[in-house]
Short mmCIF file of C-alpha atoms and ligand atoms in Angstrom, two decimals:
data_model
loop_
_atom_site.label_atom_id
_atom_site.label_comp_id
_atom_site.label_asym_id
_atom_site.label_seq_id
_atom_site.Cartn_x
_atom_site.Cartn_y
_atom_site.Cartn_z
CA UNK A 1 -2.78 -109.70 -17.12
CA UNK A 2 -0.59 -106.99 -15.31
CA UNK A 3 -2.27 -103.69 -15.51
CA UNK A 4 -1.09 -101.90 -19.19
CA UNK A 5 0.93 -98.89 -19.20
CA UNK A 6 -0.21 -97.34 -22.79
CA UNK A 7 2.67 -94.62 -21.90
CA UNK A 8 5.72 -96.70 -21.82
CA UNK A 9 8.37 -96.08 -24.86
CA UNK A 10 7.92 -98.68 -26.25
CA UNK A 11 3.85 -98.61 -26.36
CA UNK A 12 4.39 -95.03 -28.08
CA UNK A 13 7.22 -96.44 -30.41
CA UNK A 14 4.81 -99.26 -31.19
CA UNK A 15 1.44 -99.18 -29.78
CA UNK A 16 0.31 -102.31 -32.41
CA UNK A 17 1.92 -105.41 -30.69
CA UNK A 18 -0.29 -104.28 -27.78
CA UNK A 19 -3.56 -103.96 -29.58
CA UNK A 20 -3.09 -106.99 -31.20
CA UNK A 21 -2.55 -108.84 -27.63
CA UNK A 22 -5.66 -106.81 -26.13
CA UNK A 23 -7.66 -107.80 -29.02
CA UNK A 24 -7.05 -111.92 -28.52
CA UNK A 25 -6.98 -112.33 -25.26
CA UNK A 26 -9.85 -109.30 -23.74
CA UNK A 27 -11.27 -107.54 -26.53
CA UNK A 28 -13.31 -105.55 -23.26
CA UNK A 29 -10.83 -105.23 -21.39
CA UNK A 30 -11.17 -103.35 -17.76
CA UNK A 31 -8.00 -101.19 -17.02
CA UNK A 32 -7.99 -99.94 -13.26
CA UNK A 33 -6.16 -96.83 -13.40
CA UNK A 34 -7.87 -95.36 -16.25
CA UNK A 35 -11.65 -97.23 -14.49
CA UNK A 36 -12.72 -98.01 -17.88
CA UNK A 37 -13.10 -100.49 -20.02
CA UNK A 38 -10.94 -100.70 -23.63
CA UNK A 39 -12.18 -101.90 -26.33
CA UNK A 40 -10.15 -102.91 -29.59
CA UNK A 41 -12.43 -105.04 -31.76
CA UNK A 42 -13.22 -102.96 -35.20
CA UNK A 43 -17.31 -104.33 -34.27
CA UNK A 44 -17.11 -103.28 -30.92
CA UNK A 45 -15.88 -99.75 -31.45
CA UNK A 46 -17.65 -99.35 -34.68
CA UNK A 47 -20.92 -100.27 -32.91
CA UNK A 48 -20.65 -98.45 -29.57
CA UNK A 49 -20.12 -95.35 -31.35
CA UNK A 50 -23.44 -95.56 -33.06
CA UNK A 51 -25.36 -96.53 -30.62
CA UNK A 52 -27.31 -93.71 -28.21
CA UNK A 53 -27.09 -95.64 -25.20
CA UNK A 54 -23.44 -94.24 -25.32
CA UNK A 55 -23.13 -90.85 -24.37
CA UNK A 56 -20.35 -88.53 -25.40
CA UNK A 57 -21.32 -86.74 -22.24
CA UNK A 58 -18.77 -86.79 -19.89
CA UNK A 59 -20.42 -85.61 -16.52
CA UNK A 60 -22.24 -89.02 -16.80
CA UNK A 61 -19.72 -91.04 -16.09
CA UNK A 62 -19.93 -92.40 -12.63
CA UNK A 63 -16.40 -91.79 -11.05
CA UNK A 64 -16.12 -88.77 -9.88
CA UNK A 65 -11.80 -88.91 -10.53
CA UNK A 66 -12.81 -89.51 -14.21
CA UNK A 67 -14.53 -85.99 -15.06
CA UNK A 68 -13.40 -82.91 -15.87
CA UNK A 69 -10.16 -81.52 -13.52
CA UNK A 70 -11.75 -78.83 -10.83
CA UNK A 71 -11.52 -75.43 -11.84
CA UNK A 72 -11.00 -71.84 -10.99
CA UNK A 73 -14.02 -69.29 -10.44
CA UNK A 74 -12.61 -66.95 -13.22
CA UNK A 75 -12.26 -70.07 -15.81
CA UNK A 76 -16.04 -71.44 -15.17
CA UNK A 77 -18.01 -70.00 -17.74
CA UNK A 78 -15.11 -70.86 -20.58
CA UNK A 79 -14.72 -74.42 -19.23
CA UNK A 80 -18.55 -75.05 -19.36
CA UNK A 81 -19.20 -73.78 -22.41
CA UNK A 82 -16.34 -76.25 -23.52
CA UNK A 83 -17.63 -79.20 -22.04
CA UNK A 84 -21.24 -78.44 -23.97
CA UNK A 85 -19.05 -78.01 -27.33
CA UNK A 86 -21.09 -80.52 -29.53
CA UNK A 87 -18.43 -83.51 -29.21
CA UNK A 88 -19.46 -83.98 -25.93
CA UNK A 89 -23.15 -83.34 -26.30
CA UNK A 90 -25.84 -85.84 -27.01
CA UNK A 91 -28.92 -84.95 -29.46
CA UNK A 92 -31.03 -82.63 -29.42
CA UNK A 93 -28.29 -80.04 -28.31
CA UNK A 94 -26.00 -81.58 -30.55
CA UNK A 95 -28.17 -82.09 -33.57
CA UNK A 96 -28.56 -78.33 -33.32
CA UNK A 97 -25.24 -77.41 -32.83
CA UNK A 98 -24.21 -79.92 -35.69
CA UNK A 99 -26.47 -78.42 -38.12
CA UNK A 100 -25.44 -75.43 -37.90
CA UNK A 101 -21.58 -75.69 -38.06
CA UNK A 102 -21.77 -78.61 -40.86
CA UNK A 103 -22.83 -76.06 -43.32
CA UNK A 104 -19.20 -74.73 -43.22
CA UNK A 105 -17.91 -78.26 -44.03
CA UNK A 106 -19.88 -79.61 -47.16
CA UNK A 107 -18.23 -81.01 -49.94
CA UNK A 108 -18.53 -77.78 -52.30
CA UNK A 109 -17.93 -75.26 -49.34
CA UNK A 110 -14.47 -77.47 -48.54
CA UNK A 111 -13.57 -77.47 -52.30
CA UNK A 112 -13.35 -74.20 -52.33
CA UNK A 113 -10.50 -73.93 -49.94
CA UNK A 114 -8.22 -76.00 -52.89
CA UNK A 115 -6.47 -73.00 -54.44
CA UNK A 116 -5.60 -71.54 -51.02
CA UNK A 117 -4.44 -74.80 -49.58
CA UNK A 118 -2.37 -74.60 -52.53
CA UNK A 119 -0.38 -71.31 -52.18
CA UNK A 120 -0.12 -72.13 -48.65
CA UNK A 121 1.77 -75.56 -49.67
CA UNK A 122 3.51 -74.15 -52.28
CA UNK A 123 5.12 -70.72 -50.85
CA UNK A 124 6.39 -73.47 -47.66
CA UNK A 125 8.01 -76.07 -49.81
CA UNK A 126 9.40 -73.23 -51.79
CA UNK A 127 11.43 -71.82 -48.46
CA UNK A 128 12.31 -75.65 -47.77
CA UNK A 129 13.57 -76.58 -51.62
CA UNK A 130 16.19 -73.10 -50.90
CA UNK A 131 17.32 -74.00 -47.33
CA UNK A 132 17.60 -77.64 -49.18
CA UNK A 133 15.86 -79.48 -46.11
CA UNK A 134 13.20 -78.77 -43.54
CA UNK A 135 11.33 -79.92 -40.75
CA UNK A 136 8.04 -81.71 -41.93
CA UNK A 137 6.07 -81.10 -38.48
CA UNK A 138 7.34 -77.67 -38.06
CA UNK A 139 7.44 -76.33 -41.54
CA UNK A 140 4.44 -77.96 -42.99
CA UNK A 141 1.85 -80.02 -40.98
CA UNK A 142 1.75 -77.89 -38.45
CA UNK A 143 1.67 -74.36 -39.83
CA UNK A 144 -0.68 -75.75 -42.89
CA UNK A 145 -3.74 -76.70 -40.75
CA UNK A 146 -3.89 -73.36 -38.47
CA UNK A 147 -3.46 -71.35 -41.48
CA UNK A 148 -6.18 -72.75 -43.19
CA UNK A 149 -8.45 -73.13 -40.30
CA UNK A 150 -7.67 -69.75 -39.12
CA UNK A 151 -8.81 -68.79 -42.44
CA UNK A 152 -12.15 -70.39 -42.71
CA UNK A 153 -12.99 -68.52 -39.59
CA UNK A 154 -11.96 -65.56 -41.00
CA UNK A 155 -9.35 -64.41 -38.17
CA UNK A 156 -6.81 -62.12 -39.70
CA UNK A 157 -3.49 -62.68 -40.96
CA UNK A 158 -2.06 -60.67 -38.17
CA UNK A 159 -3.37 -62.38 -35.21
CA UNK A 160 -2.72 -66.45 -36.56
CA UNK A 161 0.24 -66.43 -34.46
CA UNK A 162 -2.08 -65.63 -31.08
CA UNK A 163 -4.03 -68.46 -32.92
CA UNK A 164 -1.07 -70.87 -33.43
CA UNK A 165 -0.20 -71.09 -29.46
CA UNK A 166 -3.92 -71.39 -28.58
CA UNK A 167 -4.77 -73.95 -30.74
CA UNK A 168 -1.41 -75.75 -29.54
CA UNK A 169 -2.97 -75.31 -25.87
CA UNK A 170 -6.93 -75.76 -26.73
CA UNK A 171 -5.98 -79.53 -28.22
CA UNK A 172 -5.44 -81.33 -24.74
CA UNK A 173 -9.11 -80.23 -23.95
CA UNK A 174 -10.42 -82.60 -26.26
CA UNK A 175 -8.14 -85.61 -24.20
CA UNK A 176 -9.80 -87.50 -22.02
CA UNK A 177 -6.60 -88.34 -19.82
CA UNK A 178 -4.89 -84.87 -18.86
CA UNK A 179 -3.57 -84.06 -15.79
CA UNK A 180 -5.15 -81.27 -13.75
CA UNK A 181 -1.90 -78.90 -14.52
CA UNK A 182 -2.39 -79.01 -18.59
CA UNK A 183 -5.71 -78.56 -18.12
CA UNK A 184 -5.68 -75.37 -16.57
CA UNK A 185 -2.98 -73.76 -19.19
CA UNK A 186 -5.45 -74.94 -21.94
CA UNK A 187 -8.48 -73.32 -19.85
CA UNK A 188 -6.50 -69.99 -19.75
CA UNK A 189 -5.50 -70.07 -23.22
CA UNK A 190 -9.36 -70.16 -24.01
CA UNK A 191 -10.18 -67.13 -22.17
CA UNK A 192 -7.28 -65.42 -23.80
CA UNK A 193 -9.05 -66.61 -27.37
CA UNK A 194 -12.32 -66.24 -25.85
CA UNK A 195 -12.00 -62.34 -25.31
CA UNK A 196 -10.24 -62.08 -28.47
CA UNK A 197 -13.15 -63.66 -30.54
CA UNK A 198 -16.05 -61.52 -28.71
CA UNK A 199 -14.25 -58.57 -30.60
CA UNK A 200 -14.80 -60.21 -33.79
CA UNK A 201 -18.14 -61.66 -32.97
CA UNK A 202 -19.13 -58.01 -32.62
CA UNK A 203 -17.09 -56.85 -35.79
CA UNK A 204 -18.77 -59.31 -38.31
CA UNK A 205 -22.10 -58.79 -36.55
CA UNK A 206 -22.02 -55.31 -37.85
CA UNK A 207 -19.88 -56.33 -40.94
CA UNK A 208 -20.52 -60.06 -42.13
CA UNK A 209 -17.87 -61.15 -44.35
CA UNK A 210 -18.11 -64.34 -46.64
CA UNK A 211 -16.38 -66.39 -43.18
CA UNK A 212 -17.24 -69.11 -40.40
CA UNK A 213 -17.58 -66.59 -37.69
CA UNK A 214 -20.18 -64.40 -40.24
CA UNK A 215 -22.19 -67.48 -41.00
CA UNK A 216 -22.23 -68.83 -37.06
CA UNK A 217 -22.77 -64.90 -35.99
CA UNK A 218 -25.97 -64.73 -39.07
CA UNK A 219 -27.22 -67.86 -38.32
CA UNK A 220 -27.48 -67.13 -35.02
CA UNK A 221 -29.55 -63.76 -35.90
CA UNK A 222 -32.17 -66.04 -37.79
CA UNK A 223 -34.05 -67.29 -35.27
CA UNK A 224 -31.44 -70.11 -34.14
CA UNK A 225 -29.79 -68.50 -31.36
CA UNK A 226 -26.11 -69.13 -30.66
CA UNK A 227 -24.75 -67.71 -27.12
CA UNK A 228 -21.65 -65.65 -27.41
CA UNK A 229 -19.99 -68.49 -25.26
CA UNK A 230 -21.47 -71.40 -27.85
CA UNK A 231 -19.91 -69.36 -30.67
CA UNK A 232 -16.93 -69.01 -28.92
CA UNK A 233 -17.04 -73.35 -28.07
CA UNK A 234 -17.52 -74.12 -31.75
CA UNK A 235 -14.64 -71.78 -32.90
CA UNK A 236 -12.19 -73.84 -30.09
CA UNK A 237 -13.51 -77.15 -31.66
CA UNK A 238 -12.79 -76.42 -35.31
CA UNK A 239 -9.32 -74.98 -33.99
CA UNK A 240 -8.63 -77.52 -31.24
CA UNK A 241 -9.83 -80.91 -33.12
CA UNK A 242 -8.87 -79.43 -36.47
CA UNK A 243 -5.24 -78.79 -36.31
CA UNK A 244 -2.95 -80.91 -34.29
CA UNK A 245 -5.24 -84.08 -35.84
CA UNK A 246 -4.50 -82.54 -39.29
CA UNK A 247 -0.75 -81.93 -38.53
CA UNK A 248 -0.64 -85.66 -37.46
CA UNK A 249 -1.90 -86.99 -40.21
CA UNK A 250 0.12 -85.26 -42.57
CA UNK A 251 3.26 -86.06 -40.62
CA UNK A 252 2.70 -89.92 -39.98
CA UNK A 253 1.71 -90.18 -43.58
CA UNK A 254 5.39 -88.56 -44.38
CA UNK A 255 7.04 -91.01 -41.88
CA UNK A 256 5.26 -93.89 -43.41
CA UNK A 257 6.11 -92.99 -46.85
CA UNK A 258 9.86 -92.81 -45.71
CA UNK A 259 9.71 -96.22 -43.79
CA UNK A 260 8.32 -97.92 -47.46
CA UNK A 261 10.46 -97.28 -49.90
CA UNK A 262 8.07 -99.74 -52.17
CA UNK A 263 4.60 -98.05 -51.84
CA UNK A 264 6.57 -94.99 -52.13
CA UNK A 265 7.72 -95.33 -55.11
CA UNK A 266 3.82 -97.17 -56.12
CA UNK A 267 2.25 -93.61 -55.71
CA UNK A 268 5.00 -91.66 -57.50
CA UNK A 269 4.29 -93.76 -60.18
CA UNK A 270 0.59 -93.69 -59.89
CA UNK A 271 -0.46 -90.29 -58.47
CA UNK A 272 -4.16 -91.30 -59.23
CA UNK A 273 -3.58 -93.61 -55.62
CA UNK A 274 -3.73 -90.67 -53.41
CA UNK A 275 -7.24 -91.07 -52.54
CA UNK A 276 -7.19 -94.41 -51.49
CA UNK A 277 -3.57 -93.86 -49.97
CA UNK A 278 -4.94 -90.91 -47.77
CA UNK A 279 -7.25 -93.26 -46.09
CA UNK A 280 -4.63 -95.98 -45.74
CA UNK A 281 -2.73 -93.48 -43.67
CA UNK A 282 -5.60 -92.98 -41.99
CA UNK A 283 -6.19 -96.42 -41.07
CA UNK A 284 -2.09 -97.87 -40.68
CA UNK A 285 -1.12 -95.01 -38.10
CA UNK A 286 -4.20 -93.19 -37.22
CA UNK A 287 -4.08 -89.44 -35.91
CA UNK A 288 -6.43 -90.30 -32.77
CA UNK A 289 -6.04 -93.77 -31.63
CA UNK A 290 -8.51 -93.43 -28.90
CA UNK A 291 -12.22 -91.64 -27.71
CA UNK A 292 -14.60 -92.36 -25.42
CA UNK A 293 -17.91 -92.60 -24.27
CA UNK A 294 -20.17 -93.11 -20.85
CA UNK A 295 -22.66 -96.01 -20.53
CA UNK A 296 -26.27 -94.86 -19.87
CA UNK A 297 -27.35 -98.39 -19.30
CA UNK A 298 -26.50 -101.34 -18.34
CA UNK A 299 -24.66 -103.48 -21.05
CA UNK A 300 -23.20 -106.78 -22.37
CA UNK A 301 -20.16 -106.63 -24.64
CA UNK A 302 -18.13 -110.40 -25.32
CA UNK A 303 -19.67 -111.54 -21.69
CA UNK A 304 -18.65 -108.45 -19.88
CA UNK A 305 -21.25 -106.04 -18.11
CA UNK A 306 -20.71 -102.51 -18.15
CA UNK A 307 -22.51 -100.77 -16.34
CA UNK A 308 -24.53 -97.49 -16.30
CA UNK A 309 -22.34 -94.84 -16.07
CA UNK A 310 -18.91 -96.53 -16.95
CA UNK A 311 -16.54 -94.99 -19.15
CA UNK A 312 -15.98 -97.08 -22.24
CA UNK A 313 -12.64 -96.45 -23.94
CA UNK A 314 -12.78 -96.91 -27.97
CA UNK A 315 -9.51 -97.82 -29.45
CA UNK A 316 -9.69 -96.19 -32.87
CA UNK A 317 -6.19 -97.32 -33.71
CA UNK A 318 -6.16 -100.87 -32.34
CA UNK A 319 -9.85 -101.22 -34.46
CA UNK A 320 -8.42 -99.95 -37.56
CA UNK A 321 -6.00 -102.88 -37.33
CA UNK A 322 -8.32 -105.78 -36.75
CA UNK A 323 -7.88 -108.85 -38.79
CA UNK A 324 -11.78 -109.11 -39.08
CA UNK A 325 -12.11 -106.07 -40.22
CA UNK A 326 -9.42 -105.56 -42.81
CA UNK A 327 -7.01 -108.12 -45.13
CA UNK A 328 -3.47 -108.33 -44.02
CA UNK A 329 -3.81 -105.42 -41.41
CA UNK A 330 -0.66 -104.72 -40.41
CA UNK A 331 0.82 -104.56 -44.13
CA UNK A 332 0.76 -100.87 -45.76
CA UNK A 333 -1.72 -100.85 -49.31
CA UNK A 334 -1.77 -97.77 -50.37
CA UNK A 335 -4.12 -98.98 -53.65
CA UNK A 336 -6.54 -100.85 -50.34
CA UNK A 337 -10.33 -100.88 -51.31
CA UNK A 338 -12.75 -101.17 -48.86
CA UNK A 339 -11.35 -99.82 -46.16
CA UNK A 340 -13.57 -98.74 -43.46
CA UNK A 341 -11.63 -97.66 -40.69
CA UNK A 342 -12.27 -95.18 -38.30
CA UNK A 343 -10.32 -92.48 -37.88
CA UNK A 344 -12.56 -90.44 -37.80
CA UNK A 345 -14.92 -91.74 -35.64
CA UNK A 346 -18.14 -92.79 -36.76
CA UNK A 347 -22.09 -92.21 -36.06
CA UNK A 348 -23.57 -89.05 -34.98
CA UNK A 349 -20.43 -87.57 -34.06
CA UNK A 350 -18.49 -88.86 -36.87
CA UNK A 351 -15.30 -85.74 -37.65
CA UNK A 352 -17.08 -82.83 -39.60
CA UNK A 353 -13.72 -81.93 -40.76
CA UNK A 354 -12.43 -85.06 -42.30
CA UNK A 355 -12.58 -83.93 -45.78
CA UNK A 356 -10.85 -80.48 -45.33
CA UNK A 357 -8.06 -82.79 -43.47
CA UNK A 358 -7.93 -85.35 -46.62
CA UNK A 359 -7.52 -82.37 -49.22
CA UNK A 360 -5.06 -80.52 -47.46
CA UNK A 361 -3.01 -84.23 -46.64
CA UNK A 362 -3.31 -84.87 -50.87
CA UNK A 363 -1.94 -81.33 -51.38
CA UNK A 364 0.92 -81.43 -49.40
CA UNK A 365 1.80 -85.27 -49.86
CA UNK A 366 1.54 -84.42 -53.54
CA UNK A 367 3.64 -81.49 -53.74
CA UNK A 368 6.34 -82.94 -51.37
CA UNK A 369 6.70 -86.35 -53.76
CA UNK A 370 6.81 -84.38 -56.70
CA UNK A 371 8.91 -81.80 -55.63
CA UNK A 372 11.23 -83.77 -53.85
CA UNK A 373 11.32 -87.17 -54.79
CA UNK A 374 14.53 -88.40 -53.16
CA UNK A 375 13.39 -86.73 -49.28
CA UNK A 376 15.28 -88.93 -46.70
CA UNK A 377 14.64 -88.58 -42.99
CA UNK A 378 18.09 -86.88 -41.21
CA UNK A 379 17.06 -89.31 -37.38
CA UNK A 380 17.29 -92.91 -37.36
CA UNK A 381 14.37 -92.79 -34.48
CA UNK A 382 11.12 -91.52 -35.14
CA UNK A 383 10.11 -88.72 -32.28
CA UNK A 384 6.55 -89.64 -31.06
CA UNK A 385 4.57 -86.97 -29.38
CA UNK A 386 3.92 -88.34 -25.87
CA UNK A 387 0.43 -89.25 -25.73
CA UNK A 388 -1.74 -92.32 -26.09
CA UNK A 389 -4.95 -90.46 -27.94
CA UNK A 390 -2.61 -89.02 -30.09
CA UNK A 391 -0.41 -90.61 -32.10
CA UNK A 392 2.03 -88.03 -33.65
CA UNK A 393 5.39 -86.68 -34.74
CA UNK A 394 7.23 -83.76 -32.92
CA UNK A 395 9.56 -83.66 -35.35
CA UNK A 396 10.48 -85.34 -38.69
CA UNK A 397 13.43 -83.62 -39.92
CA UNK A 398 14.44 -84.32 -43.84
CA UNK A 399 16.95 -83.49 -46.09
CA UNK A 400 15.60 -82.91 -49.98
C1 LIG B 1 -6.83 -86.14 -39.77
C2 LIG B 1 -7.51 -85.21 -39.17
C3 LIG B 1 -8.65 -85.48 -38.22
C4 LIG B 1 -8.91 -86.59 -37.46
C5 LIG B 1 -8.11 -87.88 -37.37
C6 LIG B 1 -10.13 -86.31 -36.72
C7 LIG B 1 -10.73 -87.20 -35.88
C8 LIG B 1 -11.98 -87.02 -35.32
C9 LIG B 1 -12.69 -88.01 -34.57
C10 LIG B 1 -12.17 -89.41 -34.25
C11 LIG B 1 -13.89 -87.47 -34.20
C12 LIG B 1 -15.00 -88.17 -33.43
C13 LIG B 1 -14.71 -88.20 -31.96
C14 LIG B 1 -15.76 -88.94 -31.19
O1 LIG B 1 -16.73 -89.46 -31.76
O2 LIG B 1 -15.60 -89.04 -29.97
C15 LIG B 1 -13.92 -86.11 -34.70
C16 LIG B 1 -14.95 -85.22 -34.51
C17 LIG B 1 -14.91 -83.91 -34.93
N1 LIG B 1 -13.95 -83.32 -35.74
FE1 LIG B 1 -12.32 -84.20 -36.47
N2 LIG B 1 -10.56 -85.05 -37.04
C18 LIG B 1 -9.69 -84.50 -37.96
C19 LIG B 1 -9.77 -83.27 -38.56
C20 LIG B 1 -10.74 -82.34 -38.30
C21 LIG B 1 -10.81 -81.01 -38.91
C22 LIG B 1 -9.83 -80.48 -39.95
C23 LIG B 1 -11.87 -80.39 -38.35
C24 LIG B 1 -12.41 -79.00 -38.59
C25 LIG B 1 -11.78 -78.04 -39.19
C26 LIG B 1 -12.50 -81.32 -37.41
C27 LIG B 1 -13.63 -81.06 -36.67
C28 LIG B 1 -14.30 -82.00 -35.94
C29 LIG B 1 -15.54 -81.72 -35.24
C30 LIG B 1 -16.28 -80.38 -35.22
C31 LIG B 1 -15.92 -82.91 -34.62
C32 LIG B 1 -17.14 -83.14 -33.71
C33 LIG B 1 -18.29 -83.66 -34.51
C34 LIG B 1 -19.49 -83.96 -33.62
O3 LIG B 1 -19.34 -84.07 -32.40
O4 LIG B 1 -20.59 -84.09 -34.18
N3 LIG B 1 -11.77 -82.48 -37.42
N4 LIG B 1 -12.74 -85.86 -35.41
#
């Protein structure tokens, strides 16, 4: 097999043709530019992700080429305390780190958010209905999810557009596959945030409010100490894995809806879908299509040994397309049952933020069918963000 270019046009246009040949003809499948091995098989992914002989550590890996880019003096302390944010830790320091944050995220805490996520939605589409079109990634998936994020950490209104361009910058950190140049933007982006957020470590320190930073800064004055730089790690987590994932799901679900005209019309009629059509998206054209992880020992998978301290690459997208896995992949159910795909990841470091993203996708796939039932896209070609982790929009301009 010639070596894959996951880059090429036509791979970002349509990644699936490629999965699907991966899948049948070398499910483990070694790719020598990237030295790792890429799996697509739904029980391949699903079970290297739970299993702790895979570490989301990514100084383990063995190739030196394959960790983080060098970088500068002034930039070390910021980049380390990044690369021990709790994605790409292994238990205990992630069990701690976990426990602590994932009191923000519970299902009553993330409730809560509804009625905001609902002015936020609402004022936006409001703008849109008088200009009589918009721009769905500009307008609305991607201002939605830094608003609300930005507000669950409690940074003020004033300062979200600061917020806005680091978060933009702080995203590529969480890639496995950037080039030195991107990296080092995204570094100083997080020592721009990271002197920003001392200030308000220090502020809600002396005045908690009812906030993520107050709860992180509290919790950290009971007994379970959080450094300045881990408080300022989690905050460019929630931001960086929180938003442009968000903004992609929102926007493929929109492009999706456009490009069925049938299941369209299924959930205007029957609004009560939405759940189940949420995860659909989730599954048919998934935000992150890859993530990876570093062997710690020695391993078989479909007659293939990796080896300790090779990177494994997990093909999110290409498993939440597998034939074994799910009925009739490649056709769009929004009523499908059953549907355990992984989008978000799965085991110990399965997304914390999943249901925030799901509410906020209902609310503003709701409101935008309701509101404007007869949307059509204004480009014949759908504009995909160029990446192969993420699969997004960089624009999807309608009319209304
Ligand atoms: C559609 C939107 C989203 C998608 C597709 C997504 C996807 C993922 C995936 C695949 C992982 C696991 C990565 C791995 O195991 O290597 C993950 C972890 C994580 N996500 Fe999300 N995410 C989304 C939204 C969010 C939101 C809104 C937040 C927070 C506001 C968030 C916070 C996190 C955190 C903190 C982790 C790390 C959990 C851990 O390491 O224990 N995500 N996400």
């Amino acid at each position: 097999m010639d070596e894959l270019n996951l880059l090429l046009p036509e791979h970002r246009r349509d990644p699936y043709p490629l999965y699907r040949g991966l899948r049948a003809a070398d499910p483990v499948h070694f790719h020598p530019s990237l030295q790792g091995w890429i799996l697509t098989r739904h029980a391949d992914v699903s079970a290297v992700l739970r299993d702790p002989r895979f570490s989301a550590d990514r100084s383990k890996i063995r190739i030196e080429a394959l960790r983080l880019p060098p970088v500068k003096e002034e930039l070390r302390e910021i980049a380390a305390a990044l690369a021990q944010t709790m994605l790409f830790v292994d238990p205990p320091a992630h069990t701690r780190l976990r426990t602590l944050v994932s009191k923000a995220f519970t299902p009553r805490v993330v409730d809560e958010y509804r009625g905001r996520i609902e002015e936020i939605v609402d004022a936006i589409l409001t703008r849109a209905a008088a200009a009589g079109q918009m721009d769905v990634i500009r307008d609305l998936a991607s201002p939605l999810p830094v608003t609300v994020i930005a507000g669950i950490l409690g940074v003020p209104a004033q300062d979200r557009a600061a917020f806005k361009r680091w978060s933009d910058d702080l995203a590529v950190l969480l890639d496995p596959f950037v080039p030195a140049v991107v990296f080092e933007r995204a570094q100083l982006s997080a020592l721009e945030m990271y002197r920003y957020l001392c200030g308000v470590f220090v502020e809600r320190r002396r005045s908690p409010r009812d906030d993520l930073i107050s709860r992180l800064v509290m919790a950290e004055e009971r007994g379970d100490l959080l450094s300045e730089t881990e408080l300022f790690a989690v905050c460019a987590l929630v931001l960086g894995g929180g938003h442009e994932t968000t903004t992609n799901l929102i926007g493929n679900a929109v492009l999706t809806l456009l490009c069925h005209p049938d299941e369209r019309r299924r959930l205007l009629e029957d609004p009560a879908l939405l759940d189940t059509a949420v995860d659909e998206f989730l599954r048919y054209e998934s935000p992150t299509q890859f993530t990876g992880r570093t062997a710690t020992a020695e391993h078989m998978i479909d007659g293939k040994c990796i080896a300790a301290g090779d990177f494994v690459i997990l093909g999110l997208g290409a498993a939440n397309r597998d034939p074994d896995a799910f009925a009739d992949p490649e056709r769009l159910d929004l009523g499908r049952r059953d549907n355990r795909h992984l989008a978000f990841g799965a085991g110990i470091h399965a997304c914390l933020g999943g249901r925030l993203a799901c509410l906020e996708a209902k609310i503003a796939l709701s409101a935008l069918l309701q509101r404007f039932p007869a949307m059509r896209p204004q480009l014949d070609e759908p504009q995909w963000y160029p990446s192969f982790i993420s699969r997004g929009l960089t624009t999807l301009p309608i009319s209304l």
